[in-house]
XYZ file of C-alpha atoms in Angstrom:
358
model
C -176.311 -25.062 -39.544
C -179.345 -23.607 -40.554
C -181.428 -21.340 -38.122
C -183.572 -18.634 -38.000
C -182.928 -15.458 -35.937
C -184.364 -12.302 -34.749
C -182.833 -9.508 -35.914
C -185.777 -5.930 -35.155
C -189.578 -6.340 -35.319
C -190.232 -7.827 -38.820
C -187.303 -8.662 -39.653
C -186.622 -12.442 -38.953
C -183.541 -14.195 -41.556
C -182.775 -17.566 -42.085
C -178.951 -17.705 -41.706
C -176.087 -20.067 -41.611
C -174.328 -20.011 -38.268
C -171.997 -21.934 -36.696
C -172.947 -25.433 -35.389
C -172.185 -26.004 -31.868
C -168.900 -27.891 -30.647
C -169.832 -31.314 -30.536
C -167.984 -31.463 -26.532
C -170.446 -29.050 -24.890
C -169.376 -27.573 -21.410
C -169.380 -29.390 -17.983
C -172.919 -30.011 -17.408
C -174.568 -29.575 -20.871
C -176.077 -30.899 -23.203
C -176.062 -31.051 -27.318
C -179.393 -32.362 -28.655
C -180.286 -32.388 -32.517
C -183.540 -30.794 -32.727
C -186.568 -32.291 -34.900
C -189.549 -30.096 -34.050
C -190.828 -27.079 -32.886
C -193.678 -24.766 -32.363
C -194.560 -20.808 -32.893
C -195.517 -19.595 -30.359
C -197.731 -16.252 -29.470
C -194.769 -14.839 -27.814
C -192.468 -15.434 -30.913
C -195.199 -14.101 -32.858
C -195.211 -10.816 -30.476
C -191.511 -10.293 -30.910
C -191.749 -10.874 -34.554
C -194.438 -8.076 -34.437
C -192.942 -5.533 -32.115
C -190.361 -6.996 -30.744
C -187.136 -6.764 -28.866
C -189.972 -7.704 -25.763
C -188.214 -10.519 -24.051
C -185.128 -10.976 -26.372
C -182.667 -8.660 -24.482
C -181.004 -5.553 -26.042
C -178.050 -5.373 -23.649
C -176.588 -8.668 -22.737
C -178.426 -10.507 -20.572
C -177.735 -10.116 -16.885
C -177.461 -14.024 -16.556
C -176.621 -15.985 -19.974
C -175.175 -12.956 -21.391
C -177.229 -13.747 -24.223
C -177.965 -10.963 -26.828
C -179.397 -10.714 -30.056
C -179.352 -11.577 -32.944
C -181.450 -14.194 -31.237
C -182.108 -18.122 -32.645
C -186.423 -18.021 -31.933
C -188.145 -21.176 -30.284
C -188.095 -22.338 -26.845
C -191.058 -24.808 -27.707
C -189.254 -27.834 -28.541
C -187.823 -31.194 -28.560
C -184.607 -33.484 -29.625
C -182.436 -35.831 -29.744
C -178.952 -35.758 -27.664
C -176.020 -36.038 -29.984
C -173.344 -35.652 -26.920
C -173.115 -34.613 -23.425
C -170.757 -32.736 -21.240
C -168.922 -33.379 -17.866
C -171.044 -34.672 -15.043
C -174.213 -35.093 -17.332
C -176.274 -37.997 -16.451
C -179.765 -38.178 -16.745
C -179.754 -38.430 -20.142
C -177.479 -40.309 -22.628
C -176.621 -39.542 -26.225
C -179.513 -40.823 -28.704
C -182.013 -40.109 -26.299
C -185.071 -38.263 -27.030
C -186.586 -35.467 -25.005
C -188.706 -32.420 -25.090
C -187.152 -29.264 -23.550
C -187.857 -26.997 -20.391
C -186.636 -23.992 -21.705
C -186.403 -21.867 -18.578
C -183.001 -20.775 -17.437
C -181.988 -19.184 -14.395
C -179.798 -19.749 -10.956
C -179.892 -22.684 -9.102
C -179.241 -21.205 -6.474
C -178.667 -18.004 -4.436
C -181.498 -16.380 -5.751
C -184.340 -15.836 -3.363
C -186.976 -18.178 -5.415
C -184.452 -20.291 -6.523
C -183.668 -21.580 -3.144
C -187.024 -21.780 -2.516
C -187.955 -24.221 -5.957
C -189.869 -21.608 -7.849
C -187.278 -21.471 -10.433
C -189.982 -19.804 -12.637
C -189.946 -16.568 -10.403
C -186.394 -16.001 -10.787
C -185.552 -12.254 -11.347
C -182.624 -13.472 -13.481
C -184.988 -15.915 -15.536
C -183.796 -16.482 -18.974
C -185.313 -18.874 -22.015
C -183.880 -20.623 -24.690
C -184.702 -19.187 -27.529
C -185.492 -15.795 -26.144
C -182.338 -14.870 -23.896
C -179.978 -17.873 -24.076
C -177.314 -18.554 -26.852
C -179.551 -21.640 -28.340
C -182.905 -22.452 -30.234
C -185.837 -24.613 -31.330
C -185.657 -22.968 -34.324
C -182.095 -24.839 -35.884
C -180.333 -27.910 -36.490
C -179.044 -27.787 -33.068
C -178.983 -26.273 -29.573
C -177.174 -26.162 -26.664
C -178.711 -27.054 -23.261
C -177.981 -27.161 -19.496
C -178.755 -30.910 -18.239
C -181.698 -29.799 -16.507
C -183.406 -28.714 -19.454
C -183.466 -31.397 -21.234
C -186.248 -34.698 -19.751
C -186.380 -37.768 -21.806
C -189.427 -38.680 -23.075
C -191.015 -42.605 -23.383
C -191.228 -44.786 -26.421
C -195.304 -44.056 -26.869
C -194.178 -40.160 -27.184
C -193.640 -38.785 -30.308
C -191.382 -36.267 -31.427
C -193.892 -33.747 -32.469
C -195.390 -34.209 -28.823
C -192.104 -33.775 -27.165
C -192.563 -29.926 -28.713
C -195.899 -29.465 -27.413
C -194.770 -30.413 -23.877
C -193.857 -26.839 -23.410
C -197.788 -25.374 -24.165
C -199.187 -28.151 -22.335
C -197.251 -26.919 -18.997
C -198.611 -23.368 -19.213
C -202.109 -24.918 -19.432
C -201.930 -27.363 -16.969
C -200.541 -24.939 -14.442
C -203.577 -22.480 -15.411
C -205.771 -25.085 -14.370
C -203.847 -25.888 -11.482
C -203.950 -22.325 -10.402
C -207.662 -21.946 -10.889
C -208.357 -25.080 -8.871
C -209.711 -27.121 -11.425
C -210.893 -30.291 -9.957
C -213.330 -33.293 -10.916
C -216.943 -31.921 -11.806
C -215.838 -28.241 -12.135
C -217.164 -26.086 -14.875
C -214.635 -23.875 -16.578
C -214.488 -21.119 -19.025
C -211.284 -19.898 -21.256
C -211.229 -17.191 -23.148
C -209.253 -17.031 -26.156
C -209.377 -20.252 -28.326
C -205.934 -20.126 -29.605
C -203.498 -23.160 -28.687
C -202.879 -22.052 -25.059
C -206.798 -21.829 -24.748
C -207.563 -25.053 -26.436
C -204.853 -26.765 -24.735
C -205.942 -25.195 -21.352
C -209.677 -27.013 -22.101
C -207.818 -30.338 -22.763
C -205.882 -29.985 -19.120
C -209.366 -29.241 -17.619
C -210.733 -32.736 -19.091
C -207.831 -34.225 -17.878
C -208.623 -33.040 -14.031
C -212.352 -33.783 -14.304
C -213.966 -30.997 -15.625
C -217.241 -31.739 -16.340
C -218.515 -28.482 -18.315
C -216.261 -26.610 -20.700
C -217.172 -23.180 -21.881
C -214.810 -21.376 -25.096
C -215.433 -18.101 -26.162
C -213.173 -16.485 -29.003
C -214.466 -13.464 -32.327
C -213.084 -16.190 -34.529
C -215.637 -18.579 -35.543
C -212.965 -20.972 -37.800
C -210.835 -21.387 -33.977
C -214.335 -22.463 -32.258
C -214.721 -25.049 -34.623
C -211.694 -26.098 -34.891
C -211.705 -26.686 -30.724
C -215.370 -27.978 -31.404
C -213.477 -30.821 -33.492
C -211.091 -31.591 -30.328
C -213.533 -31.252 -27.534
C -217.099 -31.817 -29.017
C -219.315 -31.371 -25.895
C -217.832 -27.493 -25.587
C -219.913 -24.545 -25.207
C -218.500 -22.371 -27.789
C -219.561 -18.274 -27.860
C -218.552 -15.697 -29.759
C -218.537 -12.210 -27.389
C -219.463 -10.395 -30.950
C -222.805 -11.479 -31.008
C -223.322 -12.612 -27.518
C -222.848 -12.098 -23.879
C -220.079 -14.480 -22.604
C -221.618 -14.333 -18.861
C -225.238 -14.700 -20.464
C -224.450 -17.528 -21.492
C -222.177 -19.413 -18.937
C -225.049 -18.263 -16.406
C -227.709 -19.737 -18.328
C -225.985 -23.281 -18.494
C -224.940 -24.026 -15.405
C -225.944 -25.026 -11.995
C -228.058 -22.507 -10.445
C -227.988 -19.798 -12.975
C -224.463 -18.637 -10.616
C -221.686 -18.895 -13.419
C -218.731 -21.192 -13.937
C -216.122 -22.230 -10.875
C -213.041 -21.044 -12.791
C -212.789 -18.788 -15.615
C -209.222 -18.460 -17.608
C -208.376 -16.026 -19.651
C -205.697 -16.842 -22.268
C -205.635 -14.188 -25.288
C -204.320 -11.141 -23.181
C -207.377 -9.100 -24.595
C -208.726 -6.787 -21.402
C -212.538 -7.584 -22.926
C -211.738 -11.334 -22.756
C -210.938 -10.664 -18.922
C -213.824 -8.682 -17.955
C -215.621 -11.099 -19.177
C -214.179 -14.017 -16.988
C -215.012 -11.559 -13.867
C -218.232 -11.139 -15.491
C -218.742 -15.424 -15.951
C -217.291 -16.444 -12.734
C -219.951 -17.469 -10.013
C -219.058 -16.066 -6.303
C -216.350 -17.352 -4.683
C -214.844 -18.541 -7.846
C -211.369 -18.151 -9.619
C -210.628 -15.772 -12.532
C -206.762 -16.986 -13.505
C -204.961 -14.451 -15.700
C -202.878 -16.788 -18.141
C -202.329 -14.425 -21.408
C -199.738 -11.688 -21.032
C -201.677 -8.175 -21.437
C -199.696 -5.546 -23.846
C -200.860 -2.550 -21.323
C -202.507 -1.785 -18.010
C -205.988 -3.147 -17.952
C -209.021 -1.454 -15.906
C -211.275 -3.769 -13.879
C -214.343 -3.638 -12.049
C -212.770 -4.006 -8.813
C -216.155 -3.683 -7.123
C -217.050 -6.537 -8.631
C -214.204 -8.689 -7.986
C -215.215 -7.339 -4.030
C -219.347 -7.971 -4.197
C -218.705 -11.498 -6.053
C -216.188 -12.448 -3.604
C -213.747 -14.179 -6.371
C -210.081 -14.732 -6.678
C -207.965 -13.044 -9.409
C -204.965 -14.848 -9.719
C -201.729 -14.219 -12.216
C -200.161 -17.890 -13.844
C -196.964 -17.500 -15.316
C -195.072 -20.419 -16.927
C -194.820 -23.152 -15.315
C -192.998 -24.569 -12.025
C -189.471 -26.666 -13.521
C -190.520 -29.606 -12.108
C -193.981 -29.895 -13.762
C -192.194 -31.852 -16.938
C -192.432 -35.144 -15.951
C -195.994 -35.050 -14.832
C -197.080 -33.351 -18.380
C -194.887 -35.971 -20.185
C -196.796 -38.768 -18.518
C -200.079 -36.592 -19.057
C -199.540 -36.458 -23.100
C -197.807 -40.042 -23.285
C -200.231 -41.825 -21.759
C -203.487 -40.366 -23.722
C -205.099 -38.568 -21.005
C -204.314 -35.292 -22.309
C -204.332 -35.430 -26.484
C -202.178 -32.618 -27.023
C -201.030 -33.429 -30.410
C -205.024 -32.570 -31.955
C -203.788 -28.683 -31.927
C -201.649 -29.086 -34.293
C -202.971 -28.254 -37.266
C -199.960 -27.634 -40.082
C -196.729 -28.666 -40.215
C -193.703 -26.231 -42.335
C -189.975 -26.749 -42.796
C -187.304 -24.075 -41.318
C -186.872 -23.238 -44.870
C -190.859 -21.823 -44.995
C -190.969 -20.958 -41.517
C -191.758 -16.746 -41.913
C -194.313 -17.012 -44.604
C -195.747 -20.523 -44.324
C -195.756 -20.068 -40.190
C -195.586 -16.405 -38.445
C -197.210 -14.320 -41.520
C -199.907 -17.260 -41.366
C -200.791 -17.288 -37.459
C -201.067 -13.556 -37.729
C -203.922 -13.571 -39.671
C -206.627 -12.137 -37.526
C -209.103 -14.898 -39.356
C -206.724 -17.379 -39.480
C -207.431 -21.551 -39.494
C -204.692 -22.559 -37.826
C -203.918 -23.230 -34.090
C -200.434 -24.949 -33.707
C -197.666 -24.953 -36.380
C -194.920 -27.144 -35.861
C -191.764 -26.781 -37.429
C -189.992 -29.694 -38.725
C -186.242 -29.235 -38.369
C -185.522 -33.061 -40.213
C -187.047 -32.147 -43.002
């Protein structure tokens, strides 16, 4: 089968590799993938990567490179192992692409099996994919999606999760106003979870004009800025109750100005969640983060269990998940026609999906 595999930073092939058995192991599950999204954190390893992909086999899976890229993706099952039932072959589903013990491990016991020390991902640190004809899963990371879904928004499942629990984290509730930073798909996707709890006022701010309109397109009532020719805080200050800033503030680019300016944007007593993974140590004014009172609060992933609810969330129209998608590539055109394009630092594109039945 065809699939596409990190090898260093920059150097991503296209090979032919073995297609799995077609009797996967007790408890797993063979699905035939049909789409599948870049991600930023593919885009990072392609960059200057090994980050997550592991150089020494991976204390869990064993997993090590060269690594098949994509864990944001969905499928169909072709066969199941031993003592798989929740899903049948010819079923659809998206995937949950963590991986990790189900038990003995101190936040695995407890449910958060996002926390696990021994956390692993499909398509980072686990023998299979999105980005092939085929992967291999473990039952429980596989949840089969309803008729209205479609396959392209069984791969956006994945996204949607991280936003949701963003907005879950910040408290997001009916009437709030909220600010994200960074209006790349995680940011634009974190705006359409904040509609879908009740926000009421929906600040963007991004230096790329092209991704403002873009989300403009999606959410029309948006306060866009652009922190290049304005002041982010200025701004959310100026258009909200009070003159005291927005309830919750997200950042999702990773960028240390981007955060500063959710501390800056955030009203007393509100929530600053931290949603984009920083590249180094980032100073804050910690005396403001005192004087204002607010919450800082790290998100990272997703809790397992969130699929279902995001599933129904996309399926049923309340979240529109599939408007961030804004190209769609083969595997064949997947390095030049996908990660050279979404590194363009003026880029048009949010979400690329990759096709894998075409």
């Amino acid at each position: 089968m065809k699939a596409l595999r990190f090898h260093a930073a920059k150097d991503l092939r296209l090979e032919n590799i073995d297609k799995p058995a077609t009797n996967p192991p007790k408890g797993q599950v063979l699905i035939r993938n049909t789409f599948v999204g870049i991600c930023g954190t593919d885009l990072h390893e392609y960059v200057s990567g090994p980050i997550f992909i592991p150089v020494e086999p991976h204390p869990f899976t064993g997993a090590t490179g060269p690594q098949v890229l994509g864990h944001e993706f969905g499928g169909i099952v072709e066969a199941v192992g031993e003592g798989v039932t929740s899903v049948s072959q010819g079923d659809r589903v998206s995937v949950q692409p963590l991986i990790m013990p189900r038990s003995g491990d101190y936040f695995a016991d407890r449910g958060l099996f996002h926390l696990s020390t021994d956390l692993a991902l499909a398509g980072l640190s686990w023998q299979s994919g999105g980005m092939a004809e085929y992967a291999v899963l473990n039952e429980y990371n596989v949840q089969k999606i309803p008729d209205e879904m479609t396959d392209e928004e069984a791969a956006l499942v994945e996204p949607t999760a991280v936003a949701v629990y963003a907005c879950d984290r910040g408290g997001v509730t009916a009437g709030s106003s909220v600010l994200v930073t960074g209006a790349g798909p995680i940011g634009v996707l974190t705006l359409l979870a904040a509609r879908a709890a009740g926000a009421a006022q929906l600040f963007l701010s991004d230096v790329n004009d092209t991704r403002l309109e873009l989300a403009t397109t999606i959410l029309p009532d948006v306060i866009t800025m652009n922190p290049l020719r304005e002041t982010v805080g200025d701004v959310v200050r100026s258009r909200t109750e009070g003159s005291v800033g927005c309830d919750v503030a997200i950042e999702c680019v990773g960028n240390e100005h981007a955060l500063k300016a959710c501390v800056d944007a955030v009203r007393k007593q509100g929530v600053v969640v931290q949603t984009g993974l920083h590249p180094h140590e980032n100073p804050l004014d910690w005396f403001q983060v005192t004087f204002k009172d607010i919450d800082v609060r790290g998100s990272w992933a997703y809790p397992t269990h969130y699929w279902p609810r995001v599933i129904r969330l996309i399926s049923s129209g309340l979240l529109p998940a599939d408007k961030v998608i804004t190209k769609r590539i083969t595997l064949d055109d997947a390095i030049f026609e996908g990660f050279d394009v979404l590194l363009d630092p003026g880029g048009r594109h949010l979400k690329i999906l990759i096709d894998l039945t075409a």
